[in-house]
Amino acid sequence: MPAVERVDAPEMQVSLENRGFLEFRFPDKPEWDQRCSVFVGREWLGELTETEEMRPVWWDVESIPFDFMWDDDRIWLPELLAGQRVQYRFTFDSDGKMLEHAVISDS
C-alpha cells in the first residue's frame, strides 16, 4: 500500500475516512500549537500536484523515510497504515525535538 504524508489538492475528488486526530504542543511557542484531523483516502480522481509547501512522493510502506520526517511520524503513521485509529498528543521543544507523547481520548 503506498502512503503520502499530506495532500493539498482541492481540485481532486477524494473519498476520505476520518481516522483520528493529532495534537501538537510547543510550550516555548504556544502559537505553534495545533490539533489536526487525520484522514485516509483510498480512492481519488485527479492528479497530485506539487504545492509551495509539499512535493508529493509515493513510498512503499516498508521504505517510508522516517529519518527525514518529524519524530512523531514514527509513532502514529505505522498504526494508521495498519488500519488503526490514531489519537495522540505530542510535545516538542522550540527546536522541534519531541519531548513526550501520549495517547489521548476524543474529549
PDB file of N, CA and C in Angstrom:
ATOM      1  N   MET A   1       0.841  -1.174   0.000  1.00  0.00           N
ATOM      2  CA  MET A   1       0.000   0.000   0.000  1.00  0.00           C
ATOM      3  C   MET A   1       0.891   1.243   0.000  1.00  0.00           C
ATOM      4  N   PRO A   2       0.761   2.147  -0.963  1.00  0.00           N
ATOM      5  CA  PRO A   2       1.560   3.374  -0.962  1.00  0.00           C
ATOM      6  C   PRO A   2       1.036   4.352   0.086  1.00  0.00           C
ATOM      7  N   ALA A   3       1.869   5.263   0.521  1.00  0.00           N
ATOM      8  CA  ALA A   3       1.476   6.250   1.524  1.00  0.00           C
ATOM      9  C   ALA A   3       1.914   7.633   1.076  1.00  0.00           C
ATOM     10  N   VAL A   4       1.147   8.632   1.398  1.00  0.00           N
ATOM     11  CA  VAL A   4       1.526  10.019   1.149  1.00  0.00           C
ATOM     12  C   VAL A   4       1.241  10.787   2.434  1.00  0.00           C
ATOM     13  N   GLU A   5       2.166  11.660   2.831  1.00  0.00           N
ATOM     14  CA  GLU A   5       2.024  12.319   4.125  1.00  0.00           C
ATOM     15  C   GLU A   5       0.912  13.367   4.117  1.00  0.00           C
ATOM     16  N   ARG A   6       0.848  14.194   3.100  1.00  0.00           N
ATOM     17  CA  ARG A   6      -0.137  15.268   3.091  1.00  0.00           C
ATOM     18  C   ARG A   6      -0.495  15.577   1.652  1.00  0.00           C
ATOM     19  N   VAL A   7      -1.760  15.840   1.416  1.00  0.00           N
ATOM     20  CA  VAL A   7      -2.215  16.201   0.081  1.00  0.00           C
ATOM     21  C   VAL A   7      -3.016  17.486   0.181  1.00  0.00           C
ATOM     22  N   ASP A   8      -2.637  18.479  -0.603  1.00  0.00           N
ATOM     23  CA  ASP A   8      -3.354  19.748  -0.652  1.00  0.00           C
ATOM     24  C   ASP A   8      -3.800  19.935  -2.092  1.00  0.00           C
ATOM     25  N   ALA A   9      -4.915  19.316  -2.455  1.00  0.00           N
ATOM     26  CA  ALA A   9      -5.352  19.301  -3.844  1.00  0.00           C
ATOM     27  C   ALA A   9      -6.860  19.488  -3.916  1.00  0.00           C
ATOM     28  N   PRO A  10      -7.345  20.725  -3.754  1.00  0.00           N
ATOM     29  CA  PRO A  10      -8.792  20.933  -3.724  1.00  0.00           C
ATOM     30  C   PRO A  10      -9.496  20.574  -5.021  1.00  0.00           C
ATOM     31  N   GLU A  11      -8.776  20.483  -6.135  1.00  0.00           N
ATOM     32  CA  GLU A  11      -9.406  20.139  -7.408  1.00  0.00           C
ATOM     33  C   GLU A  11      -9.649  18.641  -7.551  1.00  0.00           C
ATOM     34  N   MET A  12      -9.135  17.847  -6.620  1.00  0.00           N
ATOM     35  CA  MET A  12      -9.315  16.402  -6.680  1.00  0.00           C
ATOM     36  C   MET A  12     -10.623  15.989  -6.023  1.00  0.00           C
ATOM     37  N   GLN A  13     -11.182  14.888  -6.481  1.00  0.00           N
ATOM     38  CA  GLN A  13     -12.321  14.264  -5.814  1.00  0.00           C
ATOM     39  C   GLN A  13     -11.763  13.093  -5.016  1.00  0.00           C
ATOM     40  N   VAL A  14     -11.930  13.163  -3.713  1.00  0.00           N
ATOM     41  CA  VAL A  14     -11.324  12.168  -2.831  1.00  0.00           C
ATOM     42  C   VAL A  14     -12.379  11.631  -1.872  1.00  0.00           C
ATOM     43  N   SER A  15     -12.377  10.322  -1.679  1.00  0.00           N
ATOM     44  CA  SER A  15     -13.220   9.691  -0.676  1.00  0.00           C
ATOM     45  C   SER A  15     -12.363   9.525   0.578  1.00  0.00           C
ATOM     46  N   LEU A  16     -12.718  10.241   1.649  1.00  0.00           N
ATOM     47  CA  LEU A  16     -11.899  10.250   2.853  1.00  0.00           C
ATOM     48  C   LEU A  16     -12.595   9.570   4.022  1.00  0.00           C
ATOM     49  N   GLU A  17     -11.771   8.930   4.854  1.00  0.00           N
ATOM     50  CA  GLU A  17     -12.252   8.290   6.075  1.00  0.00           C
ATOM     51  C   GLU A  17     -11.526   8.938   7.251  1.00  0.00           C
ATOM     52  N   ASN A  18     -12.275   9.496   8.201  1.00  0.00           N
ATOM     53  CA  ASN A  18     -11.676  10.114   9.380  1.00  0.00           C
ATOM     54  C   ASN A  18     -11.100   9.012  10.264  1.00  0.00           C
ATOM     55  N   ARG A  19      -9.803   9.107  10.563  1.00  0.00           N
ATOM     56  CA  ARG A  19      -9.132   8.055  11.321  1.00  0.00           C
ATOM     57  C   ARG A  19      -8.517   8.540  12.622  1.00  0.00           C
ATOM     58  N   GLY A  20      -8.832   9.782  13.037  1.00  0.00           N
ATOM     59  CA  GLY A  20      -8.342  10.233  14.336  1.00  0.00           C
ATOM     60  C   GLY A  20      -7.878  11.663  14.316  1.00  0.00           C
ATOM     61  N   PHE A  21      -7.046  11.986  15.291  1.00  0.00           N
ATOM     62  CA  PHE A  21      -6.507  13.344  15.384  1.00  0.00           C
ATOM     63  C   PHE A  21      -5.162  13.313  16.095  1.00  0.00           C
ATOM     64  N   LEU A  22      -4.409  14.366  15.872  1.00  0.00           N
ATOM     65  CA  LEU A  22      -3.103  14.548  16.492  1.00  0.00           C
ATOM     66  C   LEU A  22      -3.064  15.947  17.081  1.00  0.00           C
ATOM     67  N   GLU A  23      -2.549  16.070  18.280  1.00  0.00           N
ATOM     68  CA  GLU A  23      -2.339  17.373  18.894  1.00  0.00           C
ATOM     69  C   GLU A  23      -0.847  17.599  19.028  1.00  0.00           C
ATOM     70  N   PHE A  24      -0.422  18.786  18.666  1.00  0.00           N
ATOM     71  CA  PHE A  24       0.983  19.161  18.747  1.00  0.00           C
ATOM     72  C   PHE A  24       1.106  20.349  19.683  1.00  0.00           C
ATOM     73  N   ARG A  25       1.942  20.203  20.694  1.00  0.00           N
ATOM     74  CA  ARG A  25       2.146  21.251  21.696  1.00  0.00           C
ATOM     75  C   ARG A  25       3.599  21.704  21.662  1.00  0.00           C
ATOM     76  N   PHE A  26       3.782  23.008  21.739  1.00  0.00           N
ATOM     77  CA  PHE A  26       5.098  23.639  21.778  1.00  0.00           C
ATOM     78  C   PHE A  26       5.094  24.616  22.953  1.00  0.00           C
ATOM     79  N   PRO A  27       5.415  24.147  24.172  1.00  0.00           N
ATOM     80  CA  PRO A  27       5.327  25.010  25.357  1.00  0.00           C
ATOM     81  C   PRO A  27       6.101  26.317  25.231  1.00  0.00           C
ATOM     82  N   ASP A  28       7.222  26.296  24.525  1.00  0.00           N
ATOM     83  CA  ASP A  28       8.018  27.517  24.355  1.00  0.00           C
ATOM     84  C   ASP A  28       7.453  28.444  23.288  1.00  0.00           C
ATOM     85  N   LYS A  29       6.563  27.929  22.434  1.00  0.00           N
ATOM     86  CA  LYS A  29       5.966  28.713  21.353  1.00  0.00           C
ATOM     87  C   LYS A  29       4.509  28.294  21.175  1.00  0.00           C
ATOM     88  N   PRO A  30       3.644  28.668  22.111  1.00  0.00           N
ATOM     89  CA  PRO A  30       2.253  28.207  22.062  1.00  0.00           C
ATOM     90  C   PRO A  30       1.511  28.601  20.789  1.00  0.00           C
ATOM     91  N   GLU A  31       1.982  29.606  20.092  1.00  0.00           N
ATOM     92  CA  GLU A  31       1.347  29.972  18.820  1.00  0.00           C
ATOM     93  C   GLU A  31       1.525  28.881  17.758  1.00  0.00           C
ATOM     94  N   TRP A  32       2.431  27.945  17.986  1.00  0.00           N
ATOM     95  CA  TRP A  32       2.628  26.819  17.063  1.00  0.00           C
ATOM     96  C   TRP A  32       1.703  25.644  17.376  1.00  0.00           C
ATOM     97  N   ASP A  33       1.042  25.650  18.535  1.00  0.00           N
ATOM     98  CA  ASP A  33       0.165  24.543  18.924  1.00  0.00           C
ATOM     99  C   ASP A  33      -0.909  24.319  17.860  1.00  0.00           C
ATOM    100  N   GLN A  34      -1.240  23.058  17.634  1.00  0.00           N
ATOM    101  CA  GLN A  34      -2.291  22.749  16.670  1.00  0.00           C
ATOM    102  C   GLN A  34      -2.895  21.382  16.941  1.00  0.00           C
ATOM    103  N   ARG A  35      -4.116  21.228  16.465  1.00  0.00           N
ATOM    104  CA  ARG A  35      -4.810  19.939  16.502  1.00  0.00           C
ATOM    105  C   ARG A  35      -5.188  19.627  15.064  1.00  0.00           C
ATOM    106  N   CYS A  36      -4.806  18.460  14.592  1.00  0.00           N
ATOM    107  CA  CYS A  36      -5.011  18.074  13.200  1.00  0.00           C
ATOM    108  C   CYS A  36      -5.876  16.825  13.125  1.00  0.00           C
ATOM    109  N   SER A  37      -6.848  16.846  12.247  1.00  0.00           N
ATOM    110  CA  SER A  37      -7.613  15.639  11.961  1.00  0.00           C
ATOM    111  C   SER A  37      -6.821  14.786  10.983  1.00  0.00           C
ATOM    112  N   VAL A  38      -6.930  13.482  11.115  1.00  0.00           N
ATOM    113  CA  VAL A  38      -6.206  12.543  10.254  1.00  0.00           C
ATOM    114  C   VAL A  38      -7.219  11.788   9.405  1.00  0.00           C
ATOM    115  N   PHE A  39      -7.003  11.805   8.106  1.00  0.00           N
ATOM    116  CA  PHE A  39      -7.898  11.127   7.172  1.00  0.00           C
ATOM    117  C   PHE A  39      -7.102  10.158   6.310  1.00  0.00           C
ATOM    118  N   VAL A  40      -7.771   9.114   5.861  1.00  0.00           N
ATOM    119  CA  VAL A  40      -7.195   8.173   4.908  1.00  0.00           C
ATOM    120  C   VAL A  40      -8.032   8.256   3.646  1.00  0.00           C
ATOM    121  N   GLY A  41      -7.377   8.407   2.512  1.00  0.00           N
ATOM    122  CA  GLY A  41      -8.061   8.400   1.221  1.00  0.00           C
ATOM    123  C   GLY A  41      -7.576   7.213   0.407  1.00  0.00           C
ATOM    124  N   ARG A  42      -8.483   6.358   0.018  1.00  0.00           N
ATOM    125  CA  ARG A  42      -8.107   5.158  -0.731  1.00  0.00           C
ATOM    126  C   ARG A  42      -8.497   5.255  -2.208  1.00  0.00           C
ATOM    127  N   GLU A  43      -9.426   6.148  -2.512  1.00  0.00           N
ATOM    128  CA  GLU A  43      -9.872   6.316  -3.898  1.00  0.00           C
ATOM    129  C   GLU A  43      -9.931   7.802  -4.219  1.00  0.00           C
ATOM    130  N   TRP A  44      -9.457   8.177  -5.399  1.00  0.00           N
ATOM    131  CA  TRP A  44      -9.498   9.571  -5.804  1.00  0.00           C
ATOM    132  C   TRP A  44      -9.492   9.678  -7.318  1.00  0.00           C
ATOM    133  N   LEU A  45      -9.927  10.808  -7.773  1.00  0.00           N
ATOM    134  CA  LEU A  45      -9.881  11.153  -9.190  1.00  0.00           C
ATOM    135  C   LEU A  45      -9.065  12.428  -9.298  1.00  0.00           C
ATOM    136  N   GLY A  46      -8.176  12.489 -10.257  1.00  0.00           N
ATOM    137  CA  GLY A  46      -7.337  13.669 -10.420  1.00  0.00           C
ATOM    138  C   GLY A  46      -5.880  13.322 -10.190  1.00  0.00           C
ATOM    139  N   GLU A  47      -5.046  14.323 -10.308  1.00  0.00           N
ATOM    140  CA  GLU A  47      -3.599  14.138 -10.173  1.00  0.00           C
ATOM    141  C   GLU A  47      -3.081  14.923  -8.978  1.00  0.00           C
ATOM    142  N   LEU A  48      -2.161  14.328  -8.243  1.00  0.00           N
ATOM    143  CA  LEU A  48      -1.475  15.059  -7.185  1.00  0.00           C
ATOM    144  C   LEU A  48      -0.526  16.045  -7.836  1.00  0.00           C
ATOM    145  N   THR A  49      -0.470  17.247  -7.289  1.00  0.00           N
ATOM    146  CA  THR A  49       0.420  18.258  -7.846  1.00  0.00           C
ATOM    147  C   THR A  49       1.267  18.863  -6.745  1.00  0.00           C
ATOM    148  N   GLU A  50       2.423  19.339  -7.110  1.00  0.00           N
ATOM    149  CA  GLU A  50       3.320  19.980  -6.172  1.00  0.00           C
ATOM    150  C   GLU A  50       2.733  21.322  -5.741  1.00  0.00           C
ATOM    151  N   THR A  51       2.918  21.649  -4.464  1.00  0.00           N
ATOM    152  CA  THR A  51       2.494  22.946  -3.945  1.00  0.00           C
ATOM    153  C   THR A  51       3.721  23.651  -3.372  1.00  0.00           C
ATOM    154  N   GLU A  52       3.536  24.867  -2.912  1.00  0.00           N
ATOM    155  CA  GLU A  52       4.634  25.611  -2.295  1.00  0.00           C
ATOM    156  C   GLU A  52       5.170  24.892  -1.056  1.00  0.00           C
ATOM    157  N   GLU A  53       4.298  24.163  -0.373  1.00  0.00           N
ATOM    158  CA  GLU A  53       4.660  23.508   0.877  1.00  0.00           C
ATOM    159  C   GLU A  53       5.099  22.056   0.717  1.00  0.00           C
ATOM    160  N   MET A  54       4.684  21.400  -0.369  1.00  0.00           N
ATOM    161  CA  MET A  54       4.875  19.959  -0.440  1.00  0.00           C
ATOM    162  C   MET A  54       4.997  19.480  -1.881  1.00  0.00           C
ATOM    163  N   ARG A  55       5.891  18.498  -2.067  1.00  0.00           N
ATOM    164  CA  ARG A  55       6.018  17.802  -3.346  1.00  0.00           C
ATOM    165  C   ARG A  55       5.617  16.357  -3.092  1.00  0.00           C
ATOM    166  N   PRO A  56       4.490  15.900  -3.663  1.00  0.00           N
ATOM    167  CA  PRO A  56       4.038  14.531  -3.374  1.00  0.00           C
ATOM    168  C   PRO A  56       5.009  13.488  -3.931  1.00  0.00           C
ATOM    169  N   VAL A  57       5.325  12.526  -3.076  1.00  0.00           N
ATOM    170  CA  VAL A  57       6.200  11.412  -3.450  1.00  0.00           C
ATOM    171  C   VAL A  57       5.582  10.148  -2.877  1.00  0.00           C
ATOM    172  N   TRP A  58       5.501   9.107  -3.670  1.00  0.00           N
ATOM    173  CA  TRP A  58       4.942   7.829  -3.221  1.00  0.00           C
ATOM    174  C   TRP A  58       6.059   6.924  -2.724  1.00  0.00           C
ATOM    175  N   TRP A  59       5.810   6.256  -1.590  1.00  0.00           N
ATOM    176  CA  TRP A  59       6.767   5.332  -0.998  1.00  0.00           C
ATOM    177  C   TRP A  59       6.062   4.023  -0.694  1.00  0.00           C
ATOM    178  N   ASP A  60       6.771   2.911  -0.846  1.00  0.00           N
ATOM    179  CA  ASP A  60       6.282   1.653  -0.307  1.00  0.00           C
ATOM    180  C   ASP A  60       6.286   1.793   1.213  1.00  0.00           C
ATOM    181  N   VAL A  61       5.336   1.186   1.870  1.00  0.00           N
ATOM    182  CA  VAL A  61       5.218   1.315   3.325  1.00  0.00           C
ATOM    183  C   VAL A  61       6.526   0.909   4.008  1.00  0.00           C
ATOM    184  N   GLU A  62       7.178  -0.123   3.516  1.00  0.00           N
ATOM    185  CA  GLU A  62       8.430  -0.598   4.121  1.00  0.00           C
ATOM    186  C   GLU A  62       9.584   0.375   3.921  1.00  0.00           C
ATOM    187  N   SER A  63       9.418   1.360   3.036  1.00  0.00           N
ATOM    188  CA  SER A  63      10.513   2.272   2.703  1.00  0.00           C
ATOM    189  C   SER A  63      10.241   3.718   3.103  1.00  0.00           C
ATOM    190  N   ILE A  64       9.243   3.959   3.927  1.00  0.00           N
ATOM    191  CA  ILE A  64       8.928   5.334   4.333  1.00  0.00           C
ATOM    192  C   ILE A  64      10.167   5.949   4.984  1.00  0.00           C
ATOM    193  N   PRO A  65      10.579   7.136   4.542  1.00  0.00           N
ATOM    194  CA  PRO A  65      11.842   7.739   5.014  1.00  0.00           C
ATOM    195  C   PRO A  65      11.687   8.471   6.354  1.00  0.00           C
ATOM    196  N   PHE A  66      11.452   7.727   7.424  1.00  0.00           N
ATOM    197  CA  PHE A  66      11.221   8.330   8.730  1.00  0.00           C
ATOM    198  C   PHE A  66      12.379   9.214   9.187  1.00  0.00           C
ATOM    199  N   ASP A  67      13.604   8.928   8.740  1.00  0.00           N
ATOM    200  CA  ASP A  67      14.752   9.734   9.161  1.00  0.00           C
ATOM    201  C   ASP A  67      14.661  11.169   8.671  1.00  0.00           C
ATOM    202  N   PHE A  68      13.805  11.432   7.690  1.00  0.00           N
ATOM    203  CA  PHE A  68      13.658  12.775   7.135  1.00  0.00           C
ATOM    204  C   PHE A  68      12.328  13.416   7.554  1.00  0.00           C
ATOM    205  N   MET A  69      11.641  12.802   8.507  1.00  0.00           N
ATOM    206  CA  MET A  69      10.322  13.256   8.930  1.00  0.00           C
ATOM    207  C   MET A  69      10.366  13.658  10.407  1.00  0.00           C
ATOM    208  N   TRP A  70       9.297  14.300  10.868  1.00  0.00           N
ATOM    209  CA  TRP A  70       9.190  14.641  12.284  1.00  0.00           C
ATOM    210  C   TRP A  70       9.202  13.351  13.111  1.00  0.00           C
ATOM    211  N   ASP A  71       9.751  13.424  14.323  1.00  0.00           N
ATOM    212  CA  ASP A  71       9.879  12.246  15.187  1.00  0.00           C
ATOM    213  C   ASP A  71       8.547  11.569  15.485  1.00  0.00           C
ATOM    214  N   ASP A  72       7.470  12.346  15.591  1.00  0.00           N
ATOM    215  CA  ASP A  72       6.170  11.761  15.924  1.00  0.00           C
ATOM    216  C   ASP A  72       5.650  10.821  14.838  1.00  0.00           C
ATOM    217  N   ASP A  73       6.069  11.034  13.591  1.00  0.00           N
ATOM    218  CA  ASP A  73       5.578  10.204  12.488  1.00  0.00           C
ATOM    219  C   ASP A  73       5.901   8.727  12.686  1.00  0.00           C
ATOM    220  N   ARG A  74       7.010   8.422  13.343  1.00  0.00           N
ATOM    221  CA  ARG A  74       7.388   7.031  13.613  1.00  0.00           C
ATOM    222  C   ARG A  74       6.381   6.342  14.541  1.00  0.00           C
ATOM    223  N   ILE A  75       5.657   7.132  15.319  1.00  0.00           N
ATOM    224  CA  ILE A  75       4.732   6.578  16.310  1.00  0.00           C
ATOM    225  C   ILE A  75       3.353   6.349  15.708  1.00  0.00           C
ATOM    226  N   TRP A  76       2.783   7.378  15.105  1.00  0.00           N
ATOM    227  CA  TRP A  76       1.387   7.267  14.665  1.00  0.00           C
ATOM    228  C   TRP A  76       1.207   6.744  13.246  1.00  0.00           C
ATOM    229  N   LEU A  77       2.128   7.015  12.332  1.00  0.00           N
ATOM    230  CA  LEU A  77       1.919   6.623  10.935  1.00  0.00           C
ATOM    231  C   LEU A  77       1.875   5.105  10.739  1.00  0.00           C
ATOM    232  N   PRO A  78       2.767   4.311  11.347  1.00  0.00           N
ATOM    233  CA  PRO A  78       2.640   2.856  11.197  1.00  0.00           C
ATOM    234  C   PRO A  78       1.302   2.321  11.711  1.00  0.00           C
ATOM    235  N   GLU A  79       0.800   2.893  12.801  1.00  0.00           N
ATOM    236  CA  GLU A  79      -0.500   2.468  13.325  1.00  0.00           C
ATOM    237  C   GLU A  79      -1.613   2.793  12.328  1.00  0.00           C
ATOM    238  N   LEU A  80      -1.564   3.990  11.767  1.00  0.00           N
ATOM    239  CA  LEU A  80      -2.568   4.389  10.787  1.00  0.00           C
ATOM    240  C   LEU A  80      -2.537   3.466   9.574  1.00  0.00           C
ATOM    241  N   LEU A  81      -1.355   3.184   9.080  1.00  0.00           N
ATOM    242  CA  LEU A  81      -1.220   2.331   7.898  1.00  0.00           C
ATOM    243  C   LEU A  81      -1.612   0.883   8.181  1.00  0.00           C
ATOM    244  N   ALA A  82      -1.608   0.503   9.470  1.00  0.00           N
ATOM    245  CA  ALA A  82      -2.048  -0.839   9.858  1.00  0.00           C
ATOM    246  C   ALA A  82      -3.566  -0.893  10.064  1.00  0.00           C
ATOM    247  N   GLY A  83      -4.254   0.215   9.792  1.00  0.00           N
ATOM    248  CA  GLY A  83      -5.709   0.241   9.881  1.00  0.00           C
ATOM    249  C   GLY A  83      -6.267   0.724  11.200  1.00  0.00           C
ATOM    250  N   GLN A  84      -5.409   1.198  12.100  1.00  0.00           N
ATOM    251  CA  GLN A  84      -5.865   1.648  13.411  1.00  0.00           C
ATOM    252  C   GLN A  84      -6.224   3.126  13.399  1.00  0.00           C
ATOM    253  N   ARG A  85      -7.076   3.530  14.362  1.00  0.00           N
ATOM    254  CA  ARG A  85      -7.310   4.950  14.610  1.00  0.00           C
ATOM    255  C   ARG A  85      -6.114   5.494  15.381  1.00  0.00           C
ATOM    256  N   VAL A  86      -5.831   6.769  15.225  1.00  0.00           N
ATOM    257  CA  VAL A  86      -4.726   7.400  15.955  1.00  0.00           C
ATOM    258  C   VAL A  86      -5.249   8.604  16.716  1.00  0.00           C
ATOM    259  N   GLN A  87      -4.844   8.711  17.967  1.00  0.00           N
ATOM    260  CA  GLN A  87      -5.227   9.823  18.832  1.00  0.00           C
ATOM    261  C   GLN A  87      -4.056  10.072  19.779  1.00  0.00           C
ATOM    262  N   TYR A  88      -3.234  11.040  19.429  1.00  0.00           N
ATOM    263  CA  TYR A  88      -2.021  11.307  20.194  1.00  0.00           C
ATOM    264  C   TYR A  88      -1.854  12.789  20.481  1.00  0.00           C
ATOM    265  N   ARG A  89      -1.123  13.067  21.557  1.00  0.00           N
ATOM    266  CA  ARG A  89      -0.625  14.408  21.854  1.00  0.00           C
ATOM    267  C   ARG A  89       0.898  14.310  21.872  1.00  0.00           C
ATOM    268  N   PHE A  90       1.536  15.209  21.150  1.00  0.00           N
ATOM    269  CA  PHE A  90       2.990  15.266  21.094  1.00  0.00           C
ATOM    270  C   PHE A  90       3.447  16.625  21.604  1.00  0.00           C
ATOM    271  N   THR A  91       4.495  16.618  22.404  1.00  0.00           N
ATOM    272  CA  THR A  91       5.068  17.858  22.921  1.00  0.00           C
ATOM    273  C   THR A  91       6.491  17.980  22.399  1.00  0.00           C
ATOM    274  N   PHE A  92       6.787  19.151  21.841  1.00  0.00           N
ATOM    275  CA  PHE A  92       8.094  19.421  21.238  1.00  0.00           C
ATOM    276  C   PHE A  92       8.733  20.640  21.892  1.00  0.00           C
ATOM    277  N   ASP A  93      10.062  20.677  21.862  1.00  0.00           N
ATOM    278  CA  ASP A  93      10.745  21.896  22.287  1.00  0.00           C
ATOM    279  C   ASP A  93      10.796  22.864  21.105  1.00  0.00           C
ATOM    280  N   SER A  94      11.361  24.023  21.312  1.00  0.00           N
ATOM    281  CA  SER A  94      11.364  25.043  20.256  1.00  0.00           C
ATOM    282  C   SER A  94      12.264  24.686  19.083  1.00  0.00           C
ATOM    283  N   ASP A  95      13.112  23.659  19.240  1.00  0.00           N
ATOM    284  CA  ASP A  95      13.964  23.191  18.141  1.00  0.00           C
ATOM    285  C   ASP A  95      13.335  22.029  17.379  1.00  0.00           C
ATOM    286  N   GLY A  96      12.118  21.634  17.750  1.00  0.00           N
ATOM    287  CA  GLY A  96      11.431  20.551  17.058  1.00  0.00           C
ATOM    288  C   GLY A  96      11.746  19.170  17.590  1.00  0.00           C
ATOM    289  N   LYS A  97      12.452  19.086  18.727  1.00  0.00           N
ATOM    290  CA  LYS A  97      12.744  17.778  19.323  1.00  0.00           C
ATOM    291  C   LYS A  97      11.535  17.342  20.145  1.00  0.00           C
ATOM    292  N   MET A  98      11.082  16.100  19.925  1.00  0.00           N
ATOM    293  CA  MET A  98       9.944  15.586  20.675  1.00  0.00           C
ATOM    294  C   MET A  98      10.350  15.320  22.120  1.00  0.00           C
ATOM    295  N   LEU A  99       9.597  15.892  23.045  1.00  0.00           N
ATOM    296  CA  LEU A  99       9.872  15.720  24.471  1.00  0.00           C
ATOM    297  C   LEU A  99       9.072  14.590  25.072  1.00  0.00           C
ATOM    298  N   GLU A 100       7.814  14.449  24.635  1.00  0.00           N
ATOM    299  CA  GLU A 100       6.953  13.382  25.150  1.00  0.00           C
ATOM    300  C   GLU A 100       5.788  13.167  24.204  1.00  0.00           C
ATOM    301  N   HIS A 101       5.119  12.038  24.404  1.00  0.00           N
ATOM    302  CA  HIS A 101       3.900  11.764  23.653  1.00  0.00           C
ATOM    303  C   HIS A 101       2.969  10.927  24.514  1.00  0.00           C
ATOM    304  N   ALA A 102       1.667  11.015  24.196  1.00  0.00           N
ATOM    305  CA  ALA A 102       0.670  10.268  24.963  1.00  0.00           C
ATOM    306  C   ALA A 102      -0.535   9.986  24.070  1.00  0.00           C
ATOM    307  N   VAL A 103      -1.154   8.850  24.320  1.00  0.00           N
ATOM    308  CA  VAL A 103      -2.440   8.539  23.681  1.00  0.00           C
ATOM    309  C   VAL A 103      -3.485   9.380  24.396  1.00  0.00           C
ATOM    310  N   ILE A 104      -4.415   9.978  23.652  1.00  0.00           N
ATOM    311  CA  ILE A 104      -5.475  10.779  24.254  1.00  0.00           C
ATOM    312  C   ILE A 104      -6.837  10.308  23.794  1.00  0.00           C
ATOM    313  N   SER A 105      -7.862  10.709  24.525  1.00  0.00           N
ATOM    314  CA  SER A 105      -9.227  10.312  24.186  1.00  0.00           C
ATOM    315  C   SER A 105      -9.868  11.374  23.288  1.00  0.00           C
ATOM    316  N   ASP A 106     -11.086  11.112  22.823  1.00  0.00           N
ATOM    317  CA  ASP A 106     -11.795  12.033  21.928  1.00  0.00           C
ATOM    318  C   ASP A 106     -12.272  13.309  22.603  1.00  0.00           C
ATOM    319  N   SER A 107     -12.153  13.411  23.879  1.00  0.00           N
ATOM    320  CA  SER A 107     -12.728  14.572  24.590  1.00  0.00           C
ATOM    321  C   SER A 107     -12.062  15.870  24.225  1.00  0.00           C
TER     322      SER A 107
END
